[in-house]
XYZ file of C-alpha atoms in Angstrom:
660
model
C 49.871 -67.856 21.147
C 49.945 -69.741 17.891
C 49.512 -67.304 14.975
C 47.481 -69.003 11.872
C 50.699 -70.082 10.028
C 52.878 -71.517 13.146
C 49.173 -73.972 13.090
C 49.642 -74.398 9.449
C 53.405 -75.877 9.799
C 52.558 -78.194 12.481
C 49.683 -79.939 10.627
C 50.312 -81.299 7.677
C 48.202 -83.064 4.918
C 47.891 -86.949 4.773
C 46.052 -89.021 1.866
C 43.699 -92.082 3.476
C 42.641 -94.884 0.622
C 38.702 -95.713 1.539
C 36.565 -98.530 0.880
C 33.487 -97.330 0.041
C 30.744 -98.922 0.269
C 29.410 -97.944 -3.497
C 31.961 -96.572 -5.076
C 34.902 -98.933 -4.357
C 37.856 -97.223 -3.210
C 38.547 -93.555 -3.063
C 41.129 -90.916 -1.750
C 40.332 -88.958 0.930
C 42.651 -85.987 1.741
C 42.658 -84.639 5.459
C 44.806 -81.440 7.201
C 45.851 -83.485 10.406
C 48.844 -82.927 13.251
C 50.729 -85.414 14.970
C 48.731 -84.902 18.487
C 45.887 -86.231 16.483
C 44.547 -90.208 17.820
C 43.661 -92.408 16.055
C 39.731 -92.664 16.957
C 39.759 -88.482 15.968
C 41.341 -89.396 12.799
C 38.989 -91.948 11.921
C 35.879 -89.948 13.543
C 37.415 -87.066 11.092
C 37.509 -89.085 8.309
C 34.201 -89.872 8.603
C 32.732 -86.971 8.900
C 34.696 -86.044 5.794
C 33.191 -89.184 3.540
C 29.913 -87.943 5.008
C 27.649 -91.124 4.148
C 25.010 -92.133 6.581
C 25.979 -95.823 7.695
C 27.499 -98.145 10.396
C 31.389 -97.296 10.176
C 31.330 -99.599 13.815
C 33.551 -101.971 11.535
C 36.315 -99.764 10.024
C 39.646 -99.454 11.270
C 43.031 -98.180 9.965
C 45.282 -100.484 7.965
C 49.195 -99.036 7.295
C 50.135 -100.489 3.980
C 54.191 -100.297 4.249
C 54.266 -101.194 8.225
C 51.637 -104.346 7.837
C 49.778 -103.533 10.568
C 46.327 -102.739 11.864
C 46.355 -99.021 13.549
C 43.480 -100.423 16.365
C 44.977 -98.750 19.187
C 42.725 -95.675 19.205
C 43.792 -93.615 22.084
C 47.465 -93.654 20.472
C 48.340 -90.088 18.541
C 49.816 -90.257 15.202
C 53.297 -89.418 16.282
C 53.361 -92.195 18.828
C 52.374 -94.852 15.761
C 54.818 -93.016 14.086
C 52.591 -92.032 10.992
C 53.528 -89.427 8.909
C 52.773 -87.961 5.615
C 53.579 -90.759 3.138
C 51.921 -92.918 5.294
C 49.767 -95.202 2.908
C 46.433 -96.205 5.198
C 43.678 -97.956 4.069
C 40.158 -97.296 6.172
C 38.957 -100.748 5.529
C 36.038 -103.344 7.367
C 37.546 -105.428 9.997
C 35.616 -108.499 8.797
C 35.843 -109.791 5.197
C 34.422 -112.590 3.709
C 36.375 -115.813 3.206
C 36.378 -119.100 2.078
C 36.614 -122.055 4.163
C 37.137 -126.013 3.277
C 36.390 -127.710 6.192
C 37.195 -131.174 7.052
C 34.283 -132.837 5.020
C 35.292 -130.960 1.598
C 32.198 -128.808 1.987
C 33.184 -124.919 1.654
C 31.566 -122.021 4.058
C 31.452 -118.652 2.946
C 31.690 -116.349 6.221
C 32.619 -113.199 7.350
C 35.795 -113.239 9.600
C 37.823 -111.049 11.233
C 40.662 -109.996 9.813
C 41.934 -107.837 12.435
C 41.903 -110.342 15.125
C 45.180 -112.697 15.667
C 44.123 -116.251 13.873
C 43.568 -118.020 17.412
C 40.473 -115.902 18.118
C 39.317 -115.859 14.591
C 39.556 -119.303 14.527
C 37.189 -119.551 17.891
C 34.423 -117.021 16.140
C 34.599 -119.499 12.973
C 34.234 -122.570 15.245
C 31.505 -120.431 17.410
C 29.543 -120.199 14.557
C 29.666 -123.549 13.038
C 28.654 -124.901 16.305
C 32.418 -126.745 16.898
C 33.165 -126.601 20.378
C 37.124 -126.762 21.400
C 38.507 -124.383 18.593
C 42.460 -124.703 20.087
C 41.969 -128.136 18.482
C 41.570 -126.474 15.110
C 43.446 -123.845 12.950
C 43.393 -122.026 9.498
C 45.888 -123.981 6.692
C 46.827 -122.169 3.393
C 47.627 -125.090 1.168
C 50.230 -124.668 -2.000
C 48.910 -123.441 -5.134
C 48.082 -126.757 -6.814
C 45.945 -128.479 -3.975
C 42.702 -126.780 -5.482
C 43.803 -127.550 -8.911
C 42.313 -130.829 -10.856
C 45.197 -133.063 -11.492
C 43.739 -134.295 -15.038
C 42.288 -131.062 -16.966
C 40.521 -132.689 -19.782
C 38.363 -130.051 -20.402
C 40.088 -126.750 -19.641
C 36.365 -125.269 -19.608
C 35.616 -127.029 -16.530
C 35.760 -125.078 -13.045
C 37.137 -126.664 -9.965
C 34.023 -128.433 -8.132
C 34.891 -126.252 -5.118
C 33.178 -122.920 -6.352
C 30.038 -124.776 -7.486
C 28.416 -125.810 -3.901
C 29.041 -123.165 -1.169
C 26.961 -122.936 2.156
C 27.160 -119.081 2.321
C 27.049 -117.601 6.178
C 27.862 -114.153 5.116
C 24.412 -112.438 6.654
C 25.759 -113.876 10.231
C 29.236 -111.952 10.359
C 31.343 -113.418 13.154
C 31.940 -110.204 15.345
C 34.126 -110.636 18.269
C 32.543 -109.186 21.146
C 29.156 -108.938 20.117
C 26.730 -107.775 22.322
C 24.308 -111.210 22.122
C 27.695 -113.416 22.667
C 28.041 -114.608 25.979
C 31.289 -115.871 25.331
C 33.642 -118.493 24.052
C 30.589 -120.994 25.262
C 27.755 -121.721 27.319
C 29.034 -121.858 30.878
C 27.982 -125.112 31.926
C 28.497 -128.560 30.351
C 24.741 -129.341 31.853
C 22.058 -129.462 28.782
C 19.429 -127.023 28.579
C 16.443 -128.372 30.003
C 12.899 -127.761 28.834
C 10.930 -125.872 31.491
C 7.569 -127.371 30.744
C 7.907 -130.780 29.858
C 11.367 -131.596 31.873
C 13.322 -133.058 28.859
C 16.677 -131.593 27.331
C 16.601 -129.355 24.661
C 18.389 -129.688 21.379
C 21.616 -129.112 22.993
C 23.817 -128.800 19.720
C 21.247 -125.763 18.772
C 21.325 -124.188 21.847
C 25.187 -124.526 23.230
C 26.011 -121.318 20.576
C 22.634 -119.661 20.798
C 23.732 -116.904 18.149
C 24.608 -119.133 15.444
C 23.315 -118.346 12.309
C 23.666 -122.381 12.242
C 21.064 -122.713 14.782
C 18.404 -121.462 11.893
C 19.554 -123.180 9.045
C 19.572 -127.244 8.369
C 22.388 -127.513 10.265
C 22.567 -131.471 9.123
C 24.709 -129.849 6.456
C 27.743 -129.790 8.598
C 26.318 -132.426 10.941
C 25.694 -135.103 9.094
C 28.491 -137.096 6.347
C 27.622 -136.450 2.607
C 27.070 -138.978 -0.036
C 30.494 -140.218 -0.929
C 32.521 -138.889 -3.876
C 32.455 -140.920 -6.573
C 35.836 -142.780 -7.967
C 36.442 -140.507 -10.835
C 36.345 -137.405 -8.185
C 38.626 -138.935 -5.739
C 41.151 -139.636 -8.927
C 41.224 -135.654 -8.865
C 41.701 -134.696 -5.255
C 45.110 -133.634 -4.100
C 47.049 -136.649 -2.488
C 49.954 -136.409 -0.405
C 52.261 -138.795 -2.310
C 55.616 -138.508 -0.744
C 56.381 -136.961 3.361
C 58.174 -134.205 0.751
C 54.509 -133.758 -0.302
C 53.443 -133.935 3.738
C 56.238 -131.709 4.758
C 54.997 -129.081 1.997
C 51.378 -129.334 3.009
C 52.202 -128.379 7.221
C 53.805 -125.053 5.735
C 50.846 -123.530 5.337
C 49.461 -123.364 9.011
C 49.057 -120.082 9.689
C 50.317 -118.015 12.451
C 48.446 -117.950 15.438
C 49.637 -114.952 17.142
C 49.128 -112.337 13.997
C 45.984 -111.451 12.005
C 44.619 -112.709 8.287
C 45.468 -109.374 6.664
C 49.099 -109.445 7.994
C 49.816 -112.604 6.961
C 48.866 -111.681 3.150
C 45.556 -113.341 3.362
C 43.263 -111.881 0.341
C 39.228 -110.848 0.772
C 37.084 -114.145 -0.408
C 40.363 -116.338 -0.223
C 39.724 -120.474 0.062
C 41.753 -121.526 2.922
C 41.331 -124.904 4.487
C 39.974 -125.555 8.497
C 41.685 -128.477 10.213
C 42.308 -130.162 12.869
C 45.837 -129.268 13.918
C 46.420 -131.302 17.214
C 45.637 -134.218 17.328
C 44.487 -134.587 20.953
C 40.311 -134.487 20.834
C 39.386 -133.330 24.808
C 35.782 -134.366 25.682
C 34.726 -135.287 22.696
C 30.681 -135.902 23.755
C 27.246 -137.003 21.551
C 25.280 -134.766 23.446
C 26.991 -131.248 22.080
C 29.165 -132.430 19.261
C 27.297 -133.272 16.503
C 29.589 -131.191 14.150
C 32.714 -131.426 15.573
C 32.358 -135.698 15.726
C 31.195 -135.526 12.062
C 33.861 -133.119 10.920
C 36.224 -134.766 12.554
C 35.261 -138.272 11.616
C 35.216 -136.520 7.749
C 39.162 -135.144 8.130
C 40.010 -138.883 9.521
C 38.483 -140.385 6.730
C 39.744 -138.948 3.827
C 43.314 -139.052 5.433
C 42.687 -142.874 4.706
C 41.046 -142.771 1.952
C 43.362 -140.192 0.322
C 46.296 -142.407 2.184
C 47.637 -139.065 3.935
C 48.107 -142.240 6.732
C 49.272 -145.600 5.969
C 46.950 -148.740 7.315
C 47.035 -152.844 6.144
C 44.639 -153.799 3.551
C 42.636 -155.552 6.162
C 42.224 -152.210 8.033
C 41.222 -150.528 5.042
C 38.447 -152.716 4.568
C 37.192 -151.908 8.275
C 37.509 -148.097 7.533
C 35.568 -149.021 4.404
C 32.745 -150.896 6.271
C 32.470 -148.158 8.531
C 31.925 -145.856 5.942
C 29.308 -147.825 3.968
C 27.612 -148.057 7.673
C 27.936 -144.142 8.149
C 26.765 -143.442 4.965
C 23.304 -145.414 5.036
C 22.585 -144.255 8.295
C 23.014 -140.836 7.310
C 20.854 -140.995 3.961
C 17.815 -142.529 6.064
C 15.331 -140.154 6.955
C 14.763 -141.313 10.335
C 17.892 -139.970 11.415
C 18.057 -136.009 9.883
C 15.566 -135.458 12.560
C 17.973 -133.965 15.251
C 14.984 -133.552 17.661
C 14.383 -137.379 18.263
C 18.233 -137.907 18.646
C 17.988 -135.158 21.674
C 15.171 -135.919 23.500
C 16.888 -138.510 26.207
C 15.292 -139.316 29.676
C 16.003 -136.535 32.273
C 17.235 -139.266 34.902
C 19.985 -140.383 32.298
C 20.455 -136.832 31.254
C 21.654 -136.704 34.552
C 23.596 -139.389 35.486
C 25.304 -138.503 32.084
C 26.347 -135.385 33.531
C 27.455 -137.108 36.668
C 29.827 -138.995 34.913
C 31.368 -136.510 33.231
C 31.637 -134.634 36.334
C 33.535 -138.009 38.197
C 35.723 -138.484 35.165
C 36.688 -134.650 35.265
C 38.861 -134.484 38.534
C 41.901 -135.550 40.106
C 39.536 -138.489 41.707
C 41.861 -141.490 39.677
C 44.925 -140.850 41.752
C 43.230 -140.720 44.536
C 41.926 -143.654 44.499
C 44.888 -145.632 43.154
C 46.191 -144.204 46.808
C 43.868 -146.347 48.439
C 43.405 -149.424 46.501
C 46.089 -152.406 45.360
C 46.870 -151.349 42.159
C 45.888 -154.334 39.701
C 49.156 -156.677 38.216
C 49.255 -158.907 35.244
C 51.579 -162.069 34.961
C 51.595 -164.472 31.497
C 53.542 -166.282 29.455
C 54.412 -163.638 26.129
C 57.011 -163.912 23.536
C 59.299 -161.397 23.035
C 62.133 -160.204 20.063
C 64.004 -157.438 19.873
C 65.122 -156.163 16.742
C 69.042 -156.600 15.825
C 70.878 -156.347 12.943
C 71.478 -159.511 10.284
C 69.319 -161.454 13.138
C 65.985 -162.802 11.556
C 62.863 -162.060 13.594
C 62.771 -164.870 16.330
C 60.409 -164.672 19.038
C 61.523 -166.523 22.761
C 58.334 -167.514 25.270
C 59.382 -165.397 28.609
C 57.254 -165.192 32.157
C 56.069 -161.732 31.912
C 54.990 -159.569 34.815
C 52.738 -156.082 34.432
C 52.790 -153.830 37.911
C 52.471 -149.979 37.656
C 53.756 -148.361 34.508
C 56.677 -151.272 34.050
C 57.056 -155.113 32.444
C 60.003 -157.575 33.965
C 60.081 -160.541 32.339
C 62.133 -163.836 33.840
C 63.357 -167.075 32.219
C 59.926 -168.813 33.231
C 57.280 -168.040 36.177
C 59.168 -169.965 39.182
C 61.876 -167.366 38.991
C 59.369 -164.694 39.135
C 60.325 -163.733 43.206
C 64.305 -163.280 41.706
C 66.126 -160.464 39.431
C 64.238 -160.298 35.852
C 66.074 -160.586 32.682
C 64.947 -157.337 32.182
C 62.600 -154.241 33.527
C 61.341 -152.194 30.908
C 59.591 -148.903 32.215
C 56.929 -148.002 29.952
C 55.641 -144.077 30.842
C 56.434 -142.071 27.661
C 57.345 -144.996 25.464
C 55.502 -145.781 21.908
C 52.533 -148.380 21.889
C 51.905 -149.206 18.212
C 49.428 -152.559 17.495
C 51.162 -155.074 15.298
C 47.857 -157.583 14.554
C 46.543 -159.504 11.569
C 43.430 -160.945 12.670
C 42.819 -163.486 10.086
C 46.459 -164.497 10.398
C 45.703 -165.014 14.664
C 48.708 -162.674 15.147
C 48.292 -160.379 18.053
C 51.422 -158.427 18.578
C 52.644 -155.162 20.328
C 55.460 -153.008 19.238
C 57.147 -150.835 22.141
C 59.506 -147.902 21.664
C 61.008 -147.222 24.964
C 63.144 -143.982 24.928
C 66.578 -143.963 25.664
C 69.564 -141.606 25.593
C 69.988 -142.869 22.294
C 66.589 -142.606 21.131
C 64.020 -145.381 21.004
C 64.670 -148.834 22.414
C 62.325 -151.196 19.838
C 60.884 -154.306 21.629
C 58.246 -156.299 20.606
C 55.275 -158.374 22.771
C 53.032 -161.389 21.190
C 50.215 -162.495 22.675
C 48.693 -165.953 22.097
C 44.558 -164.732 21.555
C 42.875 -161.622 21.821
C 41.925 -161.367 24.885
C 45.223 -161.852 26.691
C 46.161 -158.595 23.724
C 43.403 -156.498 25.015
C 44.461 -157.250 28.415
C 48.236 -156.023 27.870
C 47.865 -153.273 24.991
C 45.432 -151.622 27.532
C 48.170 -151.483 30.097
C 50.300 -150.486 28.027
C 48.832 -147.551 26.445
C 47.676 -146.359 29.879
C 51.392 -147.142 31.179
C 52.674 -144.999 28.021
C 50.749 -142.271 29.861
C 51.600 -142.397 33.329
C 48.932 -144.293 34.456
C 48.110 -147.857 35.840
C 46.007 -150.177 35.628
C 44.097 -148.762 38.469
C 42.813 -146.087 36.408
C 39.023 -146.638 35.607
C 39.838 -146.032 31.900
C 41.498 -149.446 31.778
C 38.528 -151.747 31.817
C 36.688 -149.757 28.877
C 40.169 -149.403 27.040
C 40.295 -153.367 27.188
C 36.906 -153.344 25.634
C 37.303 -150.687 23.086
C 40.422 -153.206 21.761
C 38.251 -156.225 22.269
C 35.539 -154.366 20.303
C 37.980 -153.343 17.749
C 39.342 -156.714 16.934
C 36.097 -158.220 16.278
C 35.370 -155.716 13.610
C 38.575 -157.423 12.059
C 37.291 -160.741 12.472
C 35.168 -161.131 9.192
C 32.581 -164.190 9.364
C 32.190 -165.131 5.395
C 29.002 -166.363 5.119
C 26.574 -167.517 2.032
C 24.289 -164.313 2.865
C 26.703 -162.164 1.900
C 27.537 -163.319 -1.833
C 23.673 -163.786 -2.165
C 23.051 -159.992 -1.603
C 26.171 -158.990 -3.634
C 23.853 -158.973 -6.764
C 21.046 -156.917 -5.014
C 23.650 -154.321 -2.630
C 23.486 -150.722 -4.329
C 27.423 -149.677 -3.258
C 30.303 -148.274 -5.217
C 33.233 -150.238 -3.233
C 35.727 -147.775 -4.927
C 34.393 -144.570 -3.299
C 35.394 -146.443 0.615
C 38.839 -147.387 -0.291
C 42.020 -145.446 -1.244
C 42.662 -145.690 -5.225
C 45.504 -147.730 -4.803
C 43.608 -149.686 -3.072
C 40.611 -150.017 -5.666
C 42.888 -150.836 -8.475
C 44.094 -154.143 -6.673
C 40.634 -155.885 -7.075
C 37.872 -156.294 -9.005
C 34.379 -154.393 -7.766
C 32.528 -157.325 -6.771
C 35.463 -158.900 -4.874
C 35.823 -155.313 -2.999
C 32.189 -154.969 -2.342
C 31.902 -158.824 -1.198
C 35.057 -158.003 1.180
C 33.515 -154.852 2.952
C 30.094 -156.295 3.341
C 31.917 -159.213 4.885
C 33.425 -156.664 7.315
C 30.286 -154.741 7.519
C 28.428 -157.841 9.579
C 30.877 -156.586 12.370
C 29.460 -153.066 12.389
C 25.982 -153.116 11.171
C 24.481 -152.680 14.538
C 26.148 -149.409 15.648
C 24.105 -146.403 16.012
C 25.256 -143.729 13.440
C 27.318 -141.721 16.540
C 28.937 -145.198 17.655
C 30.212 -145.659 14.090
C 31.982 -142.509 13.972
C 33.491 -142.644 17.001
C 34.835 -145.654 16.735
C 36.316 -144.720 13.054
C 37.874 -142.240 14.951
C 39.099 -144.258 17.374
C 40.551 -146.696 14.608
C 42.046 -143.861 13.265
C 43.742 -142.832 16.605
C 45.111 -146.327 16.782
C 46.814 -145.989 13.374
C 51.027 -146.096 13.893
C 51.531 -143.074 11.730
C 48.400 -141.131 13.434
C 49.379 -137.701 15.368
C 52.476 -137.406 13.345
C 53.234 -134.115 11.179
C 55.802 -133.754 8.917
C 58.443 -131.345 8.319
C 62.042 -130.842 6.237
C 64.760 -130.251 8.712
C 68.241 -130.027 9.017
C 69.790 -131.732 12.455
C 72.828 -130.190 13.690
C 73.683 -133.838 15.329
C 74.011 -135.819 12.512
C 74.410 -139.557 12.465
C 77.001 -139.764 9.640
C 75.273 -143.655 8.864
C 73.035 -145.069 5.889
C 70.885 -141.725 5.913
C 67.898 -143.957 6.857
C 66.000 -142.162 10.275
C 66.304 -144.537 13.176
C 66.550 -142.392 15.706
C 63.045 -141.276 17.510
C 62.899 -138.925 20.217
C 59.772 -138.390 22.067
C 57.727 -135.697 22.840
C 56.575 -136.971 25.907
C 60.384 -137.054 26.857
C 60.725 -133.157 25.747
C 62.145 -131.393 29.065
C 62.221 -128.108 27.088
C 62.627 -126.064 24.451
C 63.825 -122.793 23.062
C 64.170 -120.730 19.625
C 67.172 -118.716 18.389
C 65.110 -116.167 16.207
C 68.067 -114.364 14.601
C 69.453 -117.844 12.581
C 65.823 -119.271 12.942
C 67.040 -122.557 14.740
C 65.335 -124.912 17.380
C 66.878 -126.521 20.018
C 65.169 -128.853 22.336
C 65.883 -130.703 25.022
C 65.008 -134.377 26.263
C 65.225 -136.764 29.135
C 68.431 -138.277 30.038
C 70.506 -135.285 29.145
C 69.659 -135.432 25.241
C 69.482 -131.910 23.119
C 68.975 -131.805 19.299
C 69.110 -128.958 17.500
C 67.801 -128.008 13.648
C 67.232 -125.517 11.529
C 63.840 -126.303 9.489
C 63.943 -126.363 5.775
C 60.246 -126.730 4.311
C 58.785 -124.175 6.461
C 59.753 -120.654 8.970
C 60.406 -121.962 12.355
C 57.608 -120.575 14.138
C 55.378 -122.878 13.044
C 57.387 -125.810 14.208
C 57.638 -124.007 17.338
C 54.151 -123.007 17.373
C 53.227 -126.844 17.583
C 54.956 -127.736 20.093
C 53.782 -125.006 22.668
C 49.929 -125.649 21.354
C 50.372 -129.423 22.003
C 51.672 -128.210 25.931
C 48.913 -125.817 25.927
C 46.510 -128.980 25.113
C 48.129 -131.141 27.806
C 47.098 -128.458 30.367
C 43.399 -128.295 29.586
C 40.655 -130.167 32.197
C 36.866 -130.577 32.638
C 36.885 -128.209 35.697
C 38.059 -125.177 33.690
C 34.506 -124.408 33.204
C 35.203 -124.530 29.421
C 37.319 -121.126 28.961
C 40.373 -120.852 27.075
C 42.973 -119.159 28.555
C 43.982 -117.279 25.749
C 47.159 -115.449 26.912
C 48.832 -118.884 27.666
C 48.380 -120.381 24.667
C 50.174 -117.351 23.154
C 52.852 -116.996 25.818
C 53.669 -120.443 24.581
C 53.400 -120.113 21.054
C 53.932 -116.537 20.445
C 57.529 -116.532 20.212
C 60.036 -113.714 19.655
C 56.624 -111.113 19.886
């Protein structure tokens, strides 16, 4: 039996700060004991507050420990909560401003208690974006949202002016109306009366607030920015700037609150991993548009380098997309989704056939094709001019062998290049009739650089497509070979501008501000009329494309740029080459065998093929961010179309979570 004095000594006073719905933050004192569980504490607290409202989203945040107390069955003793603990009783879902890839800002309620990986999944569900694992949240440096030229001190930044407000529809995890991450089938939903597919983009997430609003804000491109607005936008001027921006990626294994994110703070939602799986125009209107927009801004703000010829193609595609997006007929989603039922069924059959492992089985029962032709070769060496020499080349499986001439093909080759895991970079200038392929082939001390030169575009398309497939470990027997050849030819045709008199005569009548479609640096090089003429010349080659086709072609062209997929960090390598300091050695991600992190000294160690090991400390960001990039890419490589669209979240955290 306990006396009243014994009971009093076993209990103690705890003061909890409450985010009061009407009166702001208010302190509430409670008498508790160590064996009281968290759920009981919250119940006691709500009874003491005595306000009738829905408290189900509230939870306890422990300020000193910087953590949520979400395990409601744990006792205060087990959690380590004592009288000096500063606890805040606050909603788990709070407002957040997200700037999307199209520079549009949305305000919505986001879970500040779920790990960022889950929070991003919920955000993408709200915005009708499939494959949320490709995106993440980025907290940019303080000067990102500021104007570069502050002529008017009273002028507020444009980001606050035009915000799409979705706060009335919170993305609450585990909501009873939520069927899970996605619909469980890839097939469209059919109208039971007439059998035509329903507007798939809308029905994909039935409980999304965008299903009730005009989704065109996110699924269609916004009008191009003025040159003045472009000049004011944040631009990564150097590799150091790019490295600085990448330090802001949030940790996917921790919550927003744990990472110091404040309510109504502005973050960037961006595609983080550059492997875009299963882009399907039928379901991905918003995703394709946001991906196009991220690519567009990367080009215009010079986050990725391209030649002037390529810049004009990108400009022509932007101009074409802008024209189509502004036409009234395109804005009707339902017209676009009404596809013949047979065509829809065939489309889904095609998706199914592409999904399995049929390609490998096909290769086993067919002869693998080969390419054989005269090409020119150049291997860079110091103090030697770039001189190409002609050889007879044979492409078989995933290797290229070359001989002095065709007659010696049956003998020993001069050399054999294994392209599995290599880097393939286009080296093309269509106007100058230059069709080159740059190969960076992994060897023990980094990369072996080889240049091939083709005679014409058809030869280039065949060999380039074969090289791209071989770098992924696939042969020309793969079903994607011919489409790849056609895609390359199509892109070359876009580059092949045919100047005509009709273009010159139409410039006077055209309503175009050409500086909106190119980088500021490119705009300064040319007069406005000259730039408009060149964009219109390039536009002739893309003028017949549909809106979605033009966006996909833009994304595809972006992916073909040499710098595509590079993410920059400033690191100090343990293995140092004491030469000039110029980066001459590259280690490919595809040749990585294993990696680990020494969390005590924050050092990343990576082992590659051919017994090459490197170790580095990261100077511009925490090593956890780099570690998560590596694990994240490995996680994305495990996806396949037969996974029924569910995400293995546990596997993601195993690969990216680190010491946690």
